[in-house]
PDB file of C-alpha atoms in Angstrom:
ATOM      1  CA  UNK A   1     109.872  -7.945 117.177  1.00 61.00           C
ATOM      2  CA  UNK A   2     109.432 -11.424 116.201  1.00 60.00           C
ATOM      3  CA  UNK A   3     106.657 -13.805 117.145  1.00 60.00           C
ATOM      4  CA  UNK A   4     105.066 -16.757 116.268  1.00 62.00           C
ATOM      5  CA  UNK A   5     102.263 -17.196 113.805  1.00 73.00           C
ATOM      6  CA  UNK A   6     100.790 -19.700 114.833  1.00 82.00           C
ATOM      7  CA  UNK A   7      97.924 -19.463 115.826  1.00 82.00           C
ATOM      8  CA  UNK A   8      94.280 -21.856 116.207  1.00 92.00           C
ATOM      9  CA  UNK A   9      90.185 -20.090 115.823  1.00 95.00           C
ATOM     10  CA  UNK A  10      88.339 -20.546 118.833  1.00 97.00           C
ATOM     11  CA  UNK A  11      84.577 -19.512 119.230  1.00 97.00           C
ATOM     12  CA  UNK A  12      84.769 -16.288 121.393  1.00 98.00           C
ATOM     13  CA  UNK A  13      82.544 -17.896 123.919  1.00 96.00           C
ATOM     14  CA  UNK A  14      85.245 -20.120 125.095  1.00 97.00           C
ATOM     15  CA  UNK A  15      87.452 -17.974 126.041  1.00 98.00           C
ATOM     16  CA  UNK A  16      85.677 -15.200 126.973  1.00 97.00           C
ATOM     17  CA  UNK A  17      81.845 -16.208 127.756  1.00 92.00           C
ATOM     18  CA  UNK A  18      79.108 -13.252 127.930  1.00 96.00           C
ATOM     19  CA  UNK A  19      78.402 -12.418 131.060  1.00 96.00           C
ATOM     20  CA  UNK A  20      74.562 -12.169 132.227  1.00 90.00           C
ATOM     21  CA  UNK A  21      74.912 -10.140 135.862  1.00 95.00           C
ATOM     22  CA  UNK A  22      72.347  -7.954 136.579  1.00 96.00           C
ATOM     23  CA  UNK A  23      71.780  -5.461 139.348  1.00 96.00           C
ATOM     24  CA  UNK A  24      70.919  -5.994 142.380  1.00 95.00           C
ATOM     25  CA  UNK A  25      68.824  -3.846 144.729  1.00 96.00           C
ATOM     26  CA  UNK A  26      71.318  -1.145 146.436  1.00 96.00           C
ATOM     27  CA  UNK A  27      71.125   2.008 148.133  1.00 96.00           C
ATOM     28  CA  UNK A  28      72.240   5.518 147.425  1.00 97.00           C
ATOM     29  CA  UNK A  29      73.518   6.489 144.457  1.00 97.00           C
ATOM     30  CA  UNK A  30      75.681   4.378 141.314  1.00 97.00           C
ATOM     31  CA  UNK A  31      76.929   5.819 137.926  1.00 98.00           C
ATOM     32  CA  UNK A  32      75.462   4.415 135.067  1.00 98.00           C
ATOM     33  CA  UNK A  33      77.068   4.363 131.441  1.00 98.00           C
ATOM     34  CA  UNK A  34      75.086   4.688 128.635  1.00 98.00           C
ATOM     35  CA  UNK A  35      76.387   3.610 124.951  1.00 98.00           C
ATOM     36  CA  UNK A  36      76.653   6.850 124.199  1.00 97.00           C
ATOM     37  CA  UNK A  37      79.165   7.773 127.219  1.00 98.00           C
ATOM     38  CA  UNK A  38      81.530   5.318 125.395  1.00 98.00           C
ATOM     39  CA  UNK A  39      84.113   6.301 123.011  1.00 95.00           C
ATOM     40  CA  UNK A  40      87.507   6.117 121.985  1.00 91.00           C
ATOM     41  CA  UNK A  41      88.149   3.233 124.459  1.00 92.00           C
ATOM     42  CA  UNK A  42      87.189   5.959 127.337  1.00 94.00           C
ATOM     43  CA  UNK A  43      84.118   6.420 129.547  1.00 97.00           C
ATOM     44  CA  UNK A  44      83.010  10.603 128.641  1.00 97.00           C
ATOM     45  CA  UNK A  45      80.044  10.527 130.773  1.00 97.00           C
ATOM     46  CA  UNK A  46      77.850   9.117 133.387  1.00 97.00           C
ATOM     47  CA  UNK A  47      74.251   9.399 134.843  1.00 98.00           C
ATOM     48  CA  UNK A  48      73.985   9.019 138.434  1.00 98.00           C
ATOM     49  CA  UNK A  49      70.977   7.041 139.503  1.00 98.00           C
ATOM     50  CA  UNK A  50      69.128   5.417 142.183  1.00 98.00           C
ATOM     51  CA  UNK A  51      67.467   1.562 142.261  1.00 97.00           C
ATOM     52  CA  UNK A  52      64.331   2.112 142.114  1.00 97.00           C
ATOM     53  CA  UNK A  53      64.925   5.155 139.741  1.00 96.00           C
ATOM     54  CA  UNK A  54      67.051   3.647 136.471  1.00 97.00           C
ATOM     55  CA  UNK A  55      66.738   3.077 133.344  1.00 96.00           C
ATOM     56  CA  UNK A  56      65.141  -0.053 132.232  1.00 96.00           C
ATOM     57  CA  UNK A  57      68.381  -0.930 130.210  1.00 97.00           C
ATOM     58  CA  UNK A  58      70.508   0.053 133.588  1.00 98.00           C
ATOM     59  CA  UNK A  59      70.651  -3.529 134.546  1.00 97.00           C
ATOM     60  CA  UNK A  60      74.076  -4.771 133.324  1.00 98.00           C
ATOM     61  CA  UNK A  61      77.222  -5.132 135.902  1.00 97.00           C
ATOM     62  CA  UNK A  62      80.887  -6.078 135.455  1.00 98.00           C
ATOM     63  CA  UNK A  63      84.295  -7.066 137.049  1.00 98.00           C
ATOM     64  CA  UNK A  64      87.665  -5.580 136.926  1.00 98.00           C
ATOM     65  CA  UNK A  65      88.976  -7.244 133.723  1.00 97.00           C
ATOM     66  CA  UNK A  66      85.992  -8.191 131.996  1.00 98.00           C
ATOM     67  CA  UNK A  67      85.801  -6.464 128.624  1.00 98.00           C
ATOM     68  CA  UNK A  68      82.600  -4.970 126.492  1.00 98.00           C
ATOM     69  CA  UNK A  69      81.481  -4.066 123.407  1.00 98.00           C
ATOM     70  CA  UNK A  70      78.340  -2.301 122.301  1.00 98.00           C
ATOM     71  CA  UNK A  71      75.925  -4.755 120.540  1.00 98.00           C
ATOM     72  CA  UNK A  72      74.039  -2.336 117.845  1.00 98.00           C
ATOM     73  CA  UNK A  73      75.396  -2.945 114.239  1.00 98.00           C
ATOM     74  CA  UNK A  74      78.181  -0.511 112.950  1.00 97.00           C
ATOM     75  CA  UNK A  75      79.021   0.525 116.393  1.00 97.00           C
ATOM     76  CA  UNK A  76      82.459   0.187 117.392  1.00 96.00           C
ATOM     77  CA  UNK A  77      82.355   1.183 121.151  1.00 97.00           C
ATOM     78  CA  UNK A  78      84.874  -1.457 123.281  1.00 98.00           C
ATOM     79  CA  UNK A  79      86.338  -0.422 126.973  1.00 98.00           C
ATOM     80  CA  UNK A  80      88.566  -3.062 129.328  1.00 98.00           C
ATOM     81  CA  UNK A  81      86.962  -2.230 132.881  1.00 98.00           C
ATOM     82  CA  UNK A  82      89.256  -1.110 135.461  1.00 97.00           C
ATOM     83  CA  UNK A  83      88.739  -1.190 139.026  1.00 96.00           C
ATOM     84  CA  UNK A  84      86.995   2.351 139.195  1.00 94.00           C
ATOM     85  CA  UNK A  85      84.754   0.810 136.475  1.00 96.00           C
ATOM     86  CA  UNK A  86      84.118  -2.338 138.207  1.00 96.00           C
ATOM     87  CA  UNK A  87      81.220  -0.200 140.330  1.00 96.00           C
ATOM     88  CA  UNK A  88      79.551   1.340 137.659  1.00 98.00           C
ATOM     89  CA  UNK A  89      76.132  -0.035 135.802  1.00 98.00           C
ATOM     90  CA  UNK A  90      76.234  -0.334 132.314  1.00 98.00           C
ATOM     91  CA  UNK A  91      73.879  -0.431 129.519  1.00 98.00           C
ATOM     92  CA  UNK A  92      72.304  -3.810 128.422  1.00 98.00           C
ATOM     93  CA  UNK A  93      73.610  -2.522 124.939  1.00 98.00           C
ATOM     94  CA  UNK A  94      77.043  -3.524 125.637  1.00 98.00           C
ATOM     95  CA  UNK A  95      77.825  -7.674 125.796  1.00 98.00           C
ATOM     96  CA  UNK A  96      80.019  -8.211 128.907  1.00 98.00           C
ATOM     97  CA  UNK A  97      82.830 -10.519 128.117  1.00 98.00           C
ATOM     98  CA  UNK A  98      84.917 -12.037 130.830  1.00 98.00           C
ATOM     99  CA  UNK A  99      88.267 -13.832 129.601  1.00 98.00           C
ATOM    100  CA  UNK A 100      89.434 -16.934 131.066  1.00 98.00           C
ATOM    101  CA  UNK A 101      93.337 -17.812 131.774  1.00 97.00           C
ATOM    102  CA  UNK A 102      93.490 -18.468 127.698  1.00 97.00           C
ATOM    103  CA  UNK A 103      93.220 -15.067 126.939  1.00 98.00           C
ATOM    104  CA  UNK A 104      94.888 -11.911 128.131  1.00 98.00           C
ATOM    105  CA  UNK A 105      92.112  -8.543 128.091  1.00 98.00           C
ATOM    106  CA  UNK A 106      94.077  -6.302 126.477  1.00 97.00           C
ATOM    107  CA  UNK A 107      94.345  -8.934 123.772  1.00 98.00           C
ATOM    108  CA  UNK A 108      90.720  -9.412 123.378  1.00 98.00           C
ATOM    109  CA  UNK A 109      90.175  -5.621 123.374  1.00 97.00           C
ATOM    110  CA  UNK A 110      92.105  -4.914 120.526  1.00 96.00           C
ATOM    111  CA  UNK A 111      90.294  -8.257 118.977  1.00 97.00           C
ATOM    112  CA  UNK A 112      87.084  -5.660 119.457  1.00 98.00           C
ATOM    113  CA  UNK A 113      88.419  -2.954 117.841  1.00 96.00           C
ATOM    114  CA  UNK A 114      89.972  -4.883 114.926  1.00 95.00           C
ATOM    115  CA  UNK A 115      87.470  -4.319 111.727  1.00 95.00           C
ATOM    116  CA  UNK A 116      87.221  -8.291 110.989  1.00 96.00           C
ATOM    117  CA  UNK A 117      85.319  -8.756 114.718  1.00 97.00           C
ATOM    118  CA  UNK A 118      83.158  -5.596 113.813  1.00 97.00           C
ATOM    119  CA  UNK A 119      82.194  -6.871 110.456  1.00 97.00           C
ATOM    120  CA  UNK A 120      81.554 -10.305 111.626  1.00 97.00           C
ATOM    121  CA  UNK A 121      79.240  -8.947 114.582  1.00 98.00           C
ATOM    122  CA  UNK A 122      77.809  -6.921 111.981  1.00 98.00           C
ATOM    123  CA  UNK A 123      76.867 -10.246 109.665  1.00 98.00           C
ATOM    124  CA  UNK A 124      75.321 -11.286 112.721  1.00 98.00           C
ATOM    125  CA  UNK A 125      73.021  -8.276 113.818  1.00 98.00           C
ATOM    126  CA  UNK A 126      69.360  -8.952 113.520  1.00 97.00           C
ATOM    127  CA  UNK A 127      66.118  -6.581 114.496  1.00 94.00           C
ATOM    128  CA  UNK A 128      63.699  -4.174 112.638  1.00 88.00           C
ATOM    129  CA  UNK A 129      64.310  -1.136 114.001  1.00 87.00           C
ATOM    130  CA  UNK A 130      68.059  -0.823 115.436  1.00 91.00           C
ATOM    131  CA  UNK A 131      69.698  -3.992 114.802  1.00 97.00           C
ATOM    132  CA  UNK A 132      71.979  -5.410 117.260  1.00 98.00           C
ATOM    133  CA  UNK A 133      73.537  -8.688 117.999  1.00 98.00           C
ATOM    134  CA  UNK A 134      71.975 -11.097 120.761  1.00 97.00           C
ATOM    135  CA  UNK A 135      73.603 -13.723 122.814  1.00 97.00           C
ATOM    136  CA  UNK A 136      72.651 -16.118 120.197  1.00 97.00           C
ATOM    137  CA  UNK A 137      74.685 -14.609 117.691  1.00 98.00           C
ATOM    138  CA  UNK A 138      77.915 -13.714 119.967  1.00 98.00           C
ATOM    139  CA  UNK A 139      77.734 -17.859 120.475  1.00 96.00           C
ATOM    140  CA  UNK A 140      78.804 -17.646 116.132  1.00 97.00           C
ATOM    141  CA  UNK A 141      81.719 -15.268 116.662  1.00 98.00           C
ATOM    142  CA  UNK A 142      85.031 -16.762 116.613  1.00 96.00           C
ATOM    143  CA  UNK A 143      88.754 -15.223 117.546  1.00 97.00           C
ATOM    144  CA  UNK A 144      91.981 -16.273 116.728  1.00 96.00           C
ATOM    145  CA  UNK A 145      93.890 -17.456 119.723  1.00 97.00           C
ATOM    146  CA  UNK A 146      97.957 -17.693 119.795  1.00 96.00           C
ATOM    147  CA  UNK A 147     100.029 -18.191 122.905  1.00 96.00           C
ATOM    148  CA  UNK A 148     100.071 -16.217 125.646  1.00 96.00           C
ATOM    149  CA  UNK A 149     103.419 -15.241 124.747  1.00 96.00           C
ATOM    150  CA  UNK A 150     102.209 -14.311 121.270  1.00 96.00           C
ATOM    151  CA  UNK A 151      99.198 -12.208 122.945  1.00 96.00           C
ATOM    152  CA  UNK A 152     101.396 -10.361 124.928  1.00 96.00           C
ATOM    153  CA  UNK A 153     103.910  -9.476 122.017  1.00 95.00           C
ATOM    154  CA  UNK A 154     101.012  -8.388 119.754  1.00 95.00           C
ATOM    155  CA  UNK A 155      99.585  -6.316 122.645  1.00 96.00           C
ATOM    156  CA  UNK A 156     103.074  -4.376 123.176  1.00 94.00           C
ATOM    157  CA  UNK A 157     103.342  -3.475 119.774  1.00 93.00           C
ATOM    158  CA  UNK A 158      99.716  -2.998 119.210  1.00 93.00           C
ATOM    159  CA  UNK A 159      99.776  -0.415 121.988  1.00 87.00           C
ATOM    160  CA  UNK A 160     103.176   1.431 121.077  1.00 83.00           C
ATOM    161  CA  UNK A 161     100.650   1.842 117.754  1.00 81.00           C
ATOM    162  CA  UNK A 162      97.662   3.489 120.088  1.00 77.00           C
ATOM    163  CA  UNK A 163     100.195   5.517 121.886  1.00 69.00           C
ATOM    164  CA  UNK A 164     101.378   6.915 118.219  1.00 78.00           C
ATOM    165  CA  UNK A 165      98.138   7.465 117.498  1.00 68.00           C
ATOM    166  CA  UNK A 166      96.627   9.814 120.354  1.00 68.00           C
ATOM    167  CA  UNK A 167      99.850  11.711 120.235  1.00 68.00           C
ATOM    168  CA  UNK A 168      98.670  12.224 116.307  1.00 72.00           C
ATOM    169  CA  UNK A 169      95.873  13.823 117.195  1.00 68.00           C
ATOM    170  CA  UNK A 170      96.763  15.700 119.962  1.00 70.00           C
ATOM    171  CA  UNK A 171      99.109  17.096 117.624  1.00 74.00           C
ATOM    172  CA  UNK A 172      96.857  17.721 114.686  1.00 74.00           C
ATOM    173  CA  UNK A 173      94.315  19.351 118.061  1.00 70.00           C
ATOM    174  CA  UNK A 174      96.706  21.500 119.010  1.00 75.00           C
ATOM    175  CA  UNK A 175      98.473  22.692 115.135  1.00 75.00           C
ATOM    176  CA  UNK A 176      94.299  23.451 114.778  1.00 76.00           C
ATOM    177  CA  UNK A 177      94.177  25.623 117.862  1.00 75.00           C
ATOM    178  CA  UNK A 178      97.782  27.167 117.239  1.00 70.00           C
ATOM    179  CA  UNK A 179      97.515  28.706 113.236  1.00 75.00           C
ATOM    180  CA  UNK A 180      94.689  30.630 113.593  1.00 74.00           C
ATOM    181  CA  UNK A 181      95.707  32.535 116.963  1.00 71.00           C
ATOM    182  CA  UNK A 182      99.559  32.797 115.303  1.00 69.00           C
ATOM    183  CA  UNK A 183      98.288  34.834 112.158  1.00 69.00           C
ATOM    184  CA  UNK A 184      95.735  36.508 114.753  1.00 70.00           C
ATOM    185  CA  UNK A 185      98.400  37.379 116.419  1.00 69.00           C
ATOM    186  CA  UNK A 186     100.518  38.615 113.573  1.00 68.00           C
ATOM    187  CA  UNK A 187      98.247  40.147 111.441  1.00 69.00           C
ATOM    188  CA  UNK A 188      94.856  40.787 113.734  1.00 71.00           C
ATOM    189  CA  UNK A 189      91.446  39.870 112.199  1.00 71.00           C
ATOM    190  CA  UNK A 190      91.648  40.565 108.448  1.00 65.00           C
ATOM    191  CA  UNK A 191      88.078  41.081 107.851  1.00 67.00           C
ATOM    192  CA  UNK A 192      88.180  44.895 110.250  1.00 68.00           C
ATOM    193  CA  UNK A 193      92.421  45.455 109.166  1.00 66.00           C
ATOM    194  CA  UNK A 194      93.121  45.509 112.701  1.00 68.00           C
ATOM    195  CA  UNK A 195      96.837  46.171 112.312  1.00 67.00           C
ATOM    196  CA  UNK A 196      96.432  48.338 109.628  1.00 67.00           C
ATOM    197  CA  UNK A 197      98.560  47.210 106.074  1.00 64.00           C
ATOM    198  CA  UNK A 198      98.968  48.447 102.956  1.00 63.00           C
ATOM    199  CA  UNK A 199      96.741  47.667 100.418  1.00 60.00           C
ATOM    200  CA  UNK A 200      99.400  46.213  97.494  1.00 55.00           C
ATOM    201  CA  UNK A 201      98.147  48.477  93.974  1.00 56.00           C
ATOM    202  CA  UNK A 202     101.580  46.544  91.826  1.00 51.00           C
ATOM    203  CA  UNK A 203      99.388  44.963  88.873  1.00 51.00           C
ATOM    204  CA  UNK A 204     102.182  43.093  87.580  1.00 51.00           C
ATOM    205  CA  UNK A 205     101.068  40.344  90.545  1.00 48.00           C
ATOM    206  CA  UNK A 206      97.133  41.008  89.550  1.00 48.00           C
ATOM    207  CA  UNK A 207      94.725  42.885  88.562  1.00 51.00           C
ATOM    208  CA  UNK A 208      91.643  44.003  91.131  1.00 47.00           C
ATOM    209  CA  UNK A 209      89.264  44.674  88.571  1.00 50.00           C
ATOM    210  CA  UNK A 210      89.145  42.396  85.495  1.00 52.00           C
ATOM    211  CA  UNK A 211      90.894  39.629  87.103  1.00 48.00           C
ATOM    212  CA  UNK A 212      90.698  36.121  84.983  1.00 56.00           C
ATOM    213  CA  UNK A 213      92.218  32.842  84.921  1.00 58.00           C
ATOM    214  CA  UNK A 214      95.190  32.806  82.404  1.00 59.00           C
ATOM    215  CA  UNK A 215      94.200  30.709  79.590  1.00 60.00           C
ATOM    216  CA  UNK A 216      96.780  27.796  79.103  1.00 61.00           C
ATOM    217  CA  UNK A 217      97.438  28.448  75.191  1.00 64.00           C
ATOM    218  CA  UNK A 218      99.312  31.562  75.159  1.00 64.00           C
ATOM    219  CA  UNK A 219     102.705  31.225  74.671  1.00 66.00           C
ATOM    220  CA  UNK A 220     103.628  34.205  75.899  1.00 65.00           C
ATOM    221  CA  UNK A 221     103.162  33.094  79.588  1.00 61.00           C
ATOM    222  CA  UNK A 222     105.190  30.101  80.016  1.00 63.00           C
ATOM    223  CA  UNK A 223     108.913  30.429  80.197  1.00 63.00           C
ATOM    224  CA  UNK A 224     111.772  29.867  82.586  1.00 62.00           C
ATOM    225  CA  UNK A 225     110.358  32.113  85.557  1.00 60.00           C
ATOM    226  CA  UNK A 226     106.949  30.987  86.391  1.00 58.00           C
ATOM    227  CA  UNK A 227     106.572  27.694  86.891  1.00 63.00           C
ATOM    228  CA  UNK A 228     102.267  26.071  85.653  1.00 62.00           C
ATOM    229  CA  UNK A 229     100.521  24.356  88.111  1.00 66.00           C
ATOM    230  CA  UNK A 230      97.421  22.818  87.475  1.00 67.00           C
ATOM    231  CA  UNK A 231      94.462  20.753  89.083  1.00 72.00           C
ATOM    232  CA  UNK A 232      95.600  17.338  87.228  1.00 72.00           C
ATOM    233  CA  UNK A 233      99.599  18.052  88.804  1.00 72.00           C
ATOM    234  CA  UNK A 234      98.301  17.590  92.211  1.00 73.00           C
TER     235      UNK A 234
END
């Protein structure tokens, strides 16, 4: 794939302005995401709550399309909300941004997640306690901008990368979950012998009692059948 480089730095807030909508009195019941029910581009959890009962930081709403970001320094927590997110109240720890017809969302979420936008937000985090960056400081961030034709070519290959990705992991989940119940299954637990094996006595492969690492300088050990390997070989 083949796609032009060119390319021009915009500040983020012209193509994609923070968004300052807060909530408005309702009835019933909303779901309301926390930072911490953010990760891996995913919403894992929600609080239900009333008006009158939030949170004080419960007071941030968004639109299909709009994309966030959690404001506290070396916090990389980004989601593109869909229409079943569109409802929800978030946290005023993430900084709503809503893209304009310059920029395509998926584009500026995988801006978010790139590790030059996280260390510049960082640069720009200020506070005592847990430092996070304000409105002020998202006004300093900047983002490169290419064509709309460029965005969407990045995008497609940046997301054939994501898709590679969580099938890595599922993999690596699942060769985790798989080894241990395959020699379980073979051999049973080996600290009770469940399947009951012979306990090998040959001393040529060891010896039980006085066993000691080989010292490197005898002779007598190296030769055409057994081949050294040592910590500095790996």
């Amino acid at each position: 794939m083949s796609f032009s480089t060119k390319y021009r730095l915009v500040k983020l807030n012209e193509v994609a302005a923070v968004t300052s909508d807060r909530v408005l009195p309702f009835d019933g019941l909303r779901a309301y995401i926390a930072t911490a029910d953010v990760q891996d581009g995913d919403i894992v959890g929600k609080t239900d709550i009333t008006f009158e009962g939030r949170p004080s930081r419960a007071d941030v709403l968004v639109k299909t399309e709009d994309v966030i970001f959690a404001r506290m320094q070396n916090t990389q927590k980004v989601l593109q909300i869909n229409a079943k997110y569109s409802d929800y109240v978030f946290s005023t720890g993430f900084a709503v941004c809503r893209p304009t017809k310059q920029i395509l969302p998926d584009y500026l979420r995988y801006w978010f997640l790139s590790d030059y936008f996280n260390n510049l937000k960082d640069s720009y985090c200020t506070g005592s306690t847990q430092k996070a960056i304000s409105n002020s400081g998202i006004e300093k961030l900047i983002i490169p901008l290419p064509s709309l034709e460029t965005q969407r070519k990045i995008v497609l290959l940046l997301s054939d990368v994501e898709h590679i990705k969580k099938l890595r992991l599922q993999a690596e989940f699942r060769m985790k979950q798989f080894i241990p119940a395959l020699f379980n299954k073979m051999f049973g637990n080996p600290a009770f012998n469940e399947k009951p094996m012979e306990n090998a006595k040959d001393q040529r492969y060891w010896n039980s009692k006085n066993w000691k690492h080989s010292p490197t300088n005898r002779r007598e050990f190296y030769g055409d059948e057994i081949e050294w390997i040592k910590s500095d070989n790996i």
